[in-house]
GROMACS .gro file of C-alpha atoms in nm:
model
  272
    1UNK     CA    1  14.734 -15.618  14.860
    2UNK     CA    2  14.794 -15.934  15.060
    3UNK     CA    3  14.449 -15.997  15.131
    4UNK     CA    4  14.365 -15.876  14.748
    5UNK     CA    5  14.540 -16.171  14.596
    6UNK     CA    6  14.460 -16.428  14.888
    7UNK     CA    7  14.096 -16.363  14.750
    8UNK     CA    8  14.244 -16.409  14.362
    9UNK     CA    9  14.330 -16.760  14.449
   10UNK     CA   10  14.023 -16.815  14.653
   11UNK     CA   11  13.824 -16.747  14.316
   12UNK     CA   12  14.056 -16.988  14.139
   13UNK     CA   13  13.975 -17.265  14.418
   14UNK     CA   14  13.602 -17.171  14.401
   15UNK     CA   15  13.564 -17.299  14.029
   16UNK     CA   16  13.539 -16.876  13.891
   17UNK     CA   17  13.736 -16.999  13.612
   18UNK     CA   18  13.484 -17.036  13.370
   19UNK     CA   19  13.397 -17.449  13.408
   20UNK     CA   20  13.714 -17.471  13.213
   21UNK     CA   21  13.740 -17.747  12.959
   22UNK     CA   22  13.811 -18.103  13.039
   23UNK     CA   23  13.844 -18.278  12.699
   24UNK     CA   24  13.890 -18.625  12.741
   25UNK     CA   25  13.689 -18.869  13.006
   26UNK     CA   26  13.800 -18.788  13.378
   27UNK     CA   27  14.011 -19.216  13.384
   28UNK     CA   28  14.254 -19.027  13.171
   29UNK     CA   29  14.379 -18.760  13.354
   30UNK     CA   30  14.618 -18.900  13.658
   31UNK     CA   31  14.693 -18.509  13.784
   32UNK     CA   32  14.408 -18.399  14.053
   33UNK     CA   33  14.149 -18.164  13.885
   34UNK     CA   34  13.910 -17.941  14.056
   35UNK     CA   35  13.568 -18.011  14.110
   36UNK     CA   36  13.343 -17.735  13.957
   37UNK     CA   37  13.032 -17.559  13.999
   38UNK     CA   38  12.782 -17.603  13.731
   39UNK     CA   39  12.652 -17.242  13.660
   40UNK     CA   40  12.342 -17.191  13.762
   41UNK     CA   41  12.051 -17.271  13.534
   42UNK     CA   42  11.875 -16.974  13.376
   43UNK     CA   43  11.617 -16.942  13.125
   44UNK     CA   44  11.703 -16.727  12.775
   45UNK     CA   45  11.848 -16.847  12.491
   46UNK     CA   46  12.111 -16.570  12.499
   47UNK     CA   47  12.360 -16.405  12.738
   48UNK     CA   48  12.538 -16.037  12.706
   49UNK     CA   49  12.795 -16.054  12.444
   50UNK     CA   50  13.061 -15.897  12.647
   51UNK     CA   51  13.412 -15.848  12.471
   52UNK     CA   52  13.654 -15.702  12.686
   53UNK     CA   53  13.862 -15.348  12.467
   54UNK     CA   54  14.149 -15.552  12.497
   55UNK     CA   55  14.081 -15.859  12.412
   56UNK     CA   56  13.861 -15.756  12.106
   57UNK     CA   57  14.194 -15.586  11.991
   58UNK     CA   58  14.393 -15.884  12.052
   59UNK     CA   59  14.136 -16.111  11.834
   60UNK     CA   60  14.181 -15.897  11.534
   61UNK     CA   61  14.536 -15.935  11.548
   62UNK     CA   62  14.517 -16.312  11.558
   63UNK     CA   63  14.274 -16.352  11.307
   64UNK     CA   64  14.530 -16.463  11.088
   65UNK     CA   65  14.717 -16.731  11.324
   66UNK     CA   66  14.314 -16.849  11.351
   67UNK     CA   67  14.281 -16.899  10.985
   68UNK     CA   68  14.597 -17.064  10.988
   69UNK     CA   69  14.520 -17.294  11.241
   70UNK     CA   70  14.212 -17.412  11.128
   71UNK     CA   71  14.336 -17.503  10.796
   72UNK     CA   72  14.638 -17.725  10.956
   73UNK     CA   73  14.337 -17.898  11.205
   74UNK     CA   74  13.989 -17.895  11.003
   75UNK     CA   75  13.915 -18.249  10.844
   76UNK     CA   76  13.647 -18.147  10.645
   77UNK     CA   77  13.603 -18.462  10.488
   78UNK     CA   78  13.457 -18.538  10.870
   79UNK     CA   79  13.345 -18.194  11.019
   80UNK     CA   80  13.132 -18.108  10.696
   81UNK     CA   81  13.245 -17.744  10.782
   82UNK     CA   82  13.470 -17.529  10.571
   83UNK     CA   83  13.825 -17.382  10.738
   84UNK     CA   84  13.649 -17.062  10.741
   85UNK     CA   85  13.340 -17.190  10.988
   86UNK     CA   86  13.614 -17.412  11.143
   87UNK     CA   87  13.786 -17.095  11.228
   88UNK     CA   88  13.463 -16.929  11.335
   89UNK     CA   89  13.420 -17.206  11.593
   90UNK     CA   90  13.762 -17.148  11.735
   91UNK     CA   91  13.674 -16.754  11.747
   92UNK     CA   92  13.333 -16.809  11.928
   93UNK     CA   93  13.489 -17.064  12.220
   94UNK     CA   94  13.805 -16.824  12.272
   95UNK     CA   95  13.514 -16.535  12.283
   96UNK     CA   96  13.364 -16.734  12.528
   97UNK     CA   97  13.628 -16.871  12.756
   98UNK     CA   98  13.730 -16.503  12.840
   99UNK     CA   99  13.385 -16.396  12.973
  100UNK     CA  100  13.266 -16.648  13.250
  101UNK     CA  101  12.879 -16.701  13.377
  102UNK     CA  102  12.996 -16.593  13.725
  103UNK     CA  103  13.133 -16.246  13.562
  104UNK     CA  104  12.827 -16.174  13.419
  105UNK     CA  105  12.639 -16.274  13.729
  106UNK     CA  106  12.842 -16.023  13.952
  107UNK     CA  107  13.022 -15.808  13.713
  108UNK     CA  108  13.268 -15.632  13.976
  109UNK     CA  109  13.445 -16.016  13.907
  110UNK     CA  110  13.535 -15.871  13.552
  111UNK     CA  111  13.780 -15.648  13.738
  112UNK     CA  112  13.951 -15.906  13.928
  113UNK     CA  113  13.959 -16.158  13.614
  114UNK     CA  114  14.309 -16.107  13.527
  115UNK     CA  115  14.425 -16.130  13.878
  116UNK     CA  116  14.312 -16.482  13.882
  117UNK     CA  117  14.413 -16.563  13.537
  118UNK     CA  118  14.732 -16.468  13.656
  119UNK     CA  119  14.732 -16.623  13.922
  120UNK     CA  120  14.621 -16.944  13.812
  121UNK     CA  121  14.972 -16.929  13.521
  122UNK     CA  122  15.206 -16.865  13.775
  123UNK     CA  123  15.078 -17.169  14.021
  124UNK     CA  124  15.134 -17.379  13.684
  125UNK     CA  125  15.458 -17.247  13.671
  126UNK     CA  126  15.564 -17.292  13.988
  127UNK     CA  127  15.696 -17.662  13.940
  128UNK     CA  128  15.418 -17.743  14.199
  129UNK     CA  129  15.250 -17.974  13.910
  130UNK     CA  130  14.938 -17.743  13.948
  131UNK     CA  131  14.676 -17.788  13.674
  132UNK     CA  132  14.493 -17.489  13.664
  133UNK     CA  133  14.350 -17.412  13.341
  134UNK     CA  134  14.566 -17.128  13.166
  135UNK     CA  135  14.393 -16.839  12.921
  136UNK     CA  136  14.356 -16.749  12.632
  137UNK     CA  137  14.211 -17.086  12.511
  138UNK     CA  138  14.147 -17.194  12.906
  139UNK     CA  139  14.291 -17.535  12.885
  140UNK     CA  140  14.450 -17.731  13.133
  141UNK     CA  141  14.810 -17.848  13.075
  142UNK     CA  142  14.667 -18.212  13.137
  143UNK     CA  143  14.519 -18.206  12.820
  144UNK     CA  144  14.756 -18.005  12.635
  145UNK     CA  145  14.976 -18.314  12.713
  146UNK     CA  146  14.701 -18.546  12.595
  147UNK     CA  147  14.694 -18.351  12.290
  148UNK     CA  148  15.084 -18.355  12.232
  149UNK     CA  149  15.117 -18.710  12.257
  150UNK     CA  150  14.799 -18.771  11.980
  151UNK     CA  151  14.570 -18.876  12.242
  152UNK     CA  152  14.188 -18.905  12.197
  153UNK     CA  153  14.008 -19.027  12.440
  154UNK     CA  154  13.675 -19.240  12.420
  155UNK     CA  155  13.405 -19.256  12.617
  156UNK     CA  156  13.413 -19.636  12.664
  157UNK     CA  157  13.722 -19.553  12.817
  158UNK     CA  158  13.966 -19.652  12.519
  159UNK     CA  159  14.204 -19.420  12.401
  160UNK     CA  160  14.252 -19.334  12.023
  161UNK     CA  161  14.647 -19.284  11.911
  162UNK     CA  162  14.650 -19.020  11.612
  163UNK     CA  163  14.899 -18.820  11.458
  164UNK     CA  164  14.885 -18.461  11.595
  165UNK     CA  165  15.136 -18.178  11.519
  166UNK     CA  166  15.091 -17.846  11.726
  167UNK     CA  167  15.232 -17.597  11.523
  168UNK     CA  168  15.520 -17.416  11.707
  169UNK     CA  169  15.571 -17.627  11.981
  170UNK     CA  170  15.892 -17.732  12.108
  171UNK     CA  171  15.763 -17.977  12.367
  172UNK     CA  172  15.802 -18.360  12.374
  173UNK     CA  173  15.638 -18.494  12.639
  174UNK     CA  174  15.871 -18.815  12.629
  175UNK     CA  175  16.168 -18.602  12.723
  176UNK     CA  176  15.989 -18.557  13.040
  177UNK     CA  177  16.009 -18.751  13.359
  178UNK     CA  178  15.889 -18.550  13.570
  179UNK     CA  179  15.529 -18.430  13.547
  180UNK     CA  180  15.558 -18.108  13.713
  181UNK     CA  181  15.831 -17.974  13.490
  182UNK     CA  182  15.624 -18.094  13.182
  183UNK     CA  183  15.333 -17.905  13.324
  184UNK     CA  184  15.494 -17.606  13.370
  185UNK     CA  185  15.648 -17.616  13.022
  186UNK     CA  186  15.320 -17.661  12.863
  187UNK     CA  187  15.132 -17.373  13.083
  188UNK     CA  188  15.461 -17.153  12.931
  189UNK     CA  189  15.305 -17.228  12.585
  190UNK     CA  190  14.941 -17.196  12.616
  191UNK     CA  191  14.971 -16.894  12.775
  192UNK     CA  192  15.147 -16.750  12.436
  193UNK     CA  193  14.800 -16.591  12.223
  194UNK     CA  194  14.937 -16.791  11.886
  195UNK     CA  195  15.023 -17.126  12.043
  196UNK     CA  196  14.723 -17.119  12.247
  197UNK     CA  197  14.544 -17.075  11.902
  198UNK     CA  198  14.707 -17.385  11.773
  199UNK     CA  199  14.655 -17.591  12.083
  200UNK     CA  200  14.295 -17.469  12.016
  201UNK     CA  201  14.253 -17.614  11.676
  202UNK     CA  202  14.389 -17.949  11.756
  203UNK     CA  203  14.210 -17.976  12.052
  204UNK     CA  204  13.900 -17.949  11.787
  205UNK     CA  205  14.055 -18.157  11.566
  206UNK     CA  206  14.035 -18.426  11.851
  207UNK     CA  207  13.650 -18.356  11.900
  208UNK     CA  208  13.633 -18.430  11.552
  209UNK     CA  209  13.795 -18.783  11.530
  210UNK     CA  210  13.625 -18.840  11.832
  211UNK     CA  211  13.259 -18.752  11.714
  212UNK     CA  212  13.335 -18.972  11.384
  213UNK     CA  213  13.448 -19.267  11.582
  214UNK     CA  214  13.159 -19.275  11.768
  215UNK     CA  215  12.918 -19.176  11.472
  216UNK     CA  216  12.822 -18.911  11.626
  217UNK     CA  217  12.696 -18.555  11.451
  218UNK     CA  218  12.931 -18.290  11.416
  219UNK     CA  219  12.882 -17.888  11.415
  220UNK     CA  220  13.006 -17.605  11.626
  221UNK     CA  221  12.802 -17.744  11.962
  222UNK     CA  222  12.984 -18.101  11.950
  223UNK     CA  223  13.287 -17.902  11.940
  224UNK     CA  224  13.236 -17.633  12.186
  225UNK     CA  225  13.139 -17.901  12.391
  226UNK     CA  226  13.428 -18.119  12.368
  227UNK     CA  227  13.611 -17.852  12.422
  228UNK     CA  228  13.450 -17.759  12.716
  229UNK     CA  229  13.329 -18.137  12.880
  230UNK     CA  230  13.492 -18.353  12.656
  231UNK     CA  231  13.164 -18.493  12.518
  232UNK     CA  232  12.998 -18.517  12.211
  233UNK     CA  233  12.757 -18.690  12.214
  234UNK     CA  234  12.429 -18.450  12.210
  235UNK     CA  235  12.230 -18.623  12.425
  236UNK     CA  236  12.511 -18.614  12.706
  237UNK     CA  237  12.561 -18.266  12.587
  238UNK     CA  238  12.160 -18.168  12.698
  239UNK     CA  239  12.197 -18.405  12.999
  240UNK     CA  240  12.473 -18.178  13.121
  241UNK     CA  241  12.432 -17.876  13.298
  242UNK     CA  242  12.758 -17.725  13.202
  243UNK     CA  243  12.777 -17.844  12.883
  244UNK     CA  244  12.445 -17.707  12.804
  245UNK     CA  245  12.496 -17.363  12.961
  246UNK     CA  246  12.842 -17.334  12.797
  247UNK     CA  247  12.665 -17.384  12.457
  248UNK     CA  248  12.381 -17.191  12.525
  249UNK     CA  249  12.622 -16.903  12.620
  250UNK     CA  250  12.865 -16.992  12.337
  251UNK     CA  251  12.599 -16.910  12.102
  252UNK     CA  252  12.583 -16.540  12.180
  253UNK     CA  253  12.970 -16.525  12.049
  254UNK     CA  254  12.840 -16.684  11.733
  255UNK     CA  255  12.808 -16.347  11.492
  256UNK     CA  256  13.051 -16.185  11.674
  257UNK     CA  257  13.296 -16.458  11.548
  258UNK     CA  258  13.156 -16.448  11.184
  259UNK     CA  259  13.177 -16.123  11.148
  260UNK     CA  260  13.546 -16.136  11.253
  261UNK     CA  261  13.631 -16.311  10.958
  262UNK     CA  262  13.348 -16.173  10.713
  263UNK     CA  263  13.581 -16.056  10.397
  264UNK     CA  264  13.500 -15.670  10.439
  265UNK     CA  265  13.285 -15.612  10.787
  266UNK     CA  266  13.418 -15.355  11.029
  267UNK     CA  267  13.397 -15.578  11.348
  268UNK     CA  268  13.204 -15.416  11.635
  269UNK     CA  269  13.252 -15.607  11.983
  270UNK     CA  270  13.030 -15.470  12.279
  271UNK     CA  271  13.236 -15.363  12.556
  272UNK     CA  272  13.232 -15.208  12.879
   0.00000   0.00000   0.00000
């Protein structure tokens, strides 16, 4: 068992956690991140839609915290998308985050997944000041601070101060002086499935401002890839190689995400 969960952390250290998302430029994020592995570049347009029993079950039961979120977070006086497709955005990345490119390239991974995901929580709440990124939504408590305190981020390294509520969360970061403490506080909350979802949403609502700021088009790839890069512009977005794969592979989750909030569809998730 010993030597079980020495490998678990090795696969955290090894970048196995999915390229998790950075959302902001790197200047504004004083904890250390990791430096990950771009996956590897494959051709297809598609990957295996792979939906773990568990987490398929879990997504039905927070289809309504998604709605809800996405109604508090969509501008879409900006995003040009309804709260519906907002909410089918959210669906596809969290459909997404919990099946990485190096599960699906060596699929015995998928059983030690939850180790690591594990894992990677309880070194955030350690009071270390670790800043792994923490599931469902796979963000790093970095950012979740960023978005607590309103902060967007722009890539000619200004940062944008807008109001941001995250539903449900009983965190100020100004009653914080210590970073590891606030860390560990935040990795507490994103690791809850319904403040995760909110997180979420106004993470996206921060790739939104941020796209409009910097007149840049908006659809369900600018956000996935904020999410995932913290860029939006598209031709950064091609130009990088986990950006592009994340989008590529994001766009297999696409129908599985409308269908999950299609008024009268039986949802049917591929699992194995």
């Amino acid at each position: 068992m010993r030597r079980f969960f020495v490998f678990v952390i090795a696969l955290c250290l090894i970048s196995v956690d999915h390229a998790a998302p950075v959302a902001g430029s790197p200047q504004t994020h004083t904890p250390v991140l990791l430096t990950r592995t771009a996956p590897p570049t494959r051709p297809g347009p598609t990957i295996e839609a792979y939906v773990r029993p568990e987490f398929a079950a879990r997504m039905r039961q927070l289809r309504g915290a998604i709605l809800a979120a996405a109604a508090r977070h969509n501008r879409p006086q900006l995003s040009g998308m309804s709260n519906r497709e907002f909410a089918e955005v959210m669906a596809t990345i969290l459909y997404n985050e919990n099946f990485g490119w190096a599960e699906e390239l060596a699929p015995p991974l998928r059983m030690v997944t939850p180790w690591y995901q594990a894992a990677q929580q309880q070194a955030n709440l350690s009071g270390m000041g670790a800043n792994f990124s923490v599931w469902p939504a796979n963000l790093r408590p970095s950012v979740a601070a960023e978005i607590l305190a309103g902060e967007v981020p722009l890539a000619d390294g200004r940062v944008l101060r807008v109001p941001l509520r995250v539903e449900g969360s009983r965190i100020d970061p100004a009653q914080y002086a210590d970073q590891r403490t606030l860390f560990a506080a935040i990795t507490a909350e994103i690791s809850n499935d319904e403040l995760a979802i909110n997180y979420l949403a106004a993470n996206l609502e921060r790739g939104i401002l941020r796209a409009a700021v910097e007149g840049q088009p908006i659809s369900w790839r600018t956000l996935a890839a904020w999410h995932n890069q913290g860029i939006v512009d598209p031709v950064l977005i091609r130009a990088n190689p986990t950006a592009r794969d994340y989008v590529r592979r994001a766009s297999a989750y696409l129908p599985l995400a409308r269908a999950l909030f299609a008024p009268t569809s039986r949802v049917e998730m591929r699992a194995v």
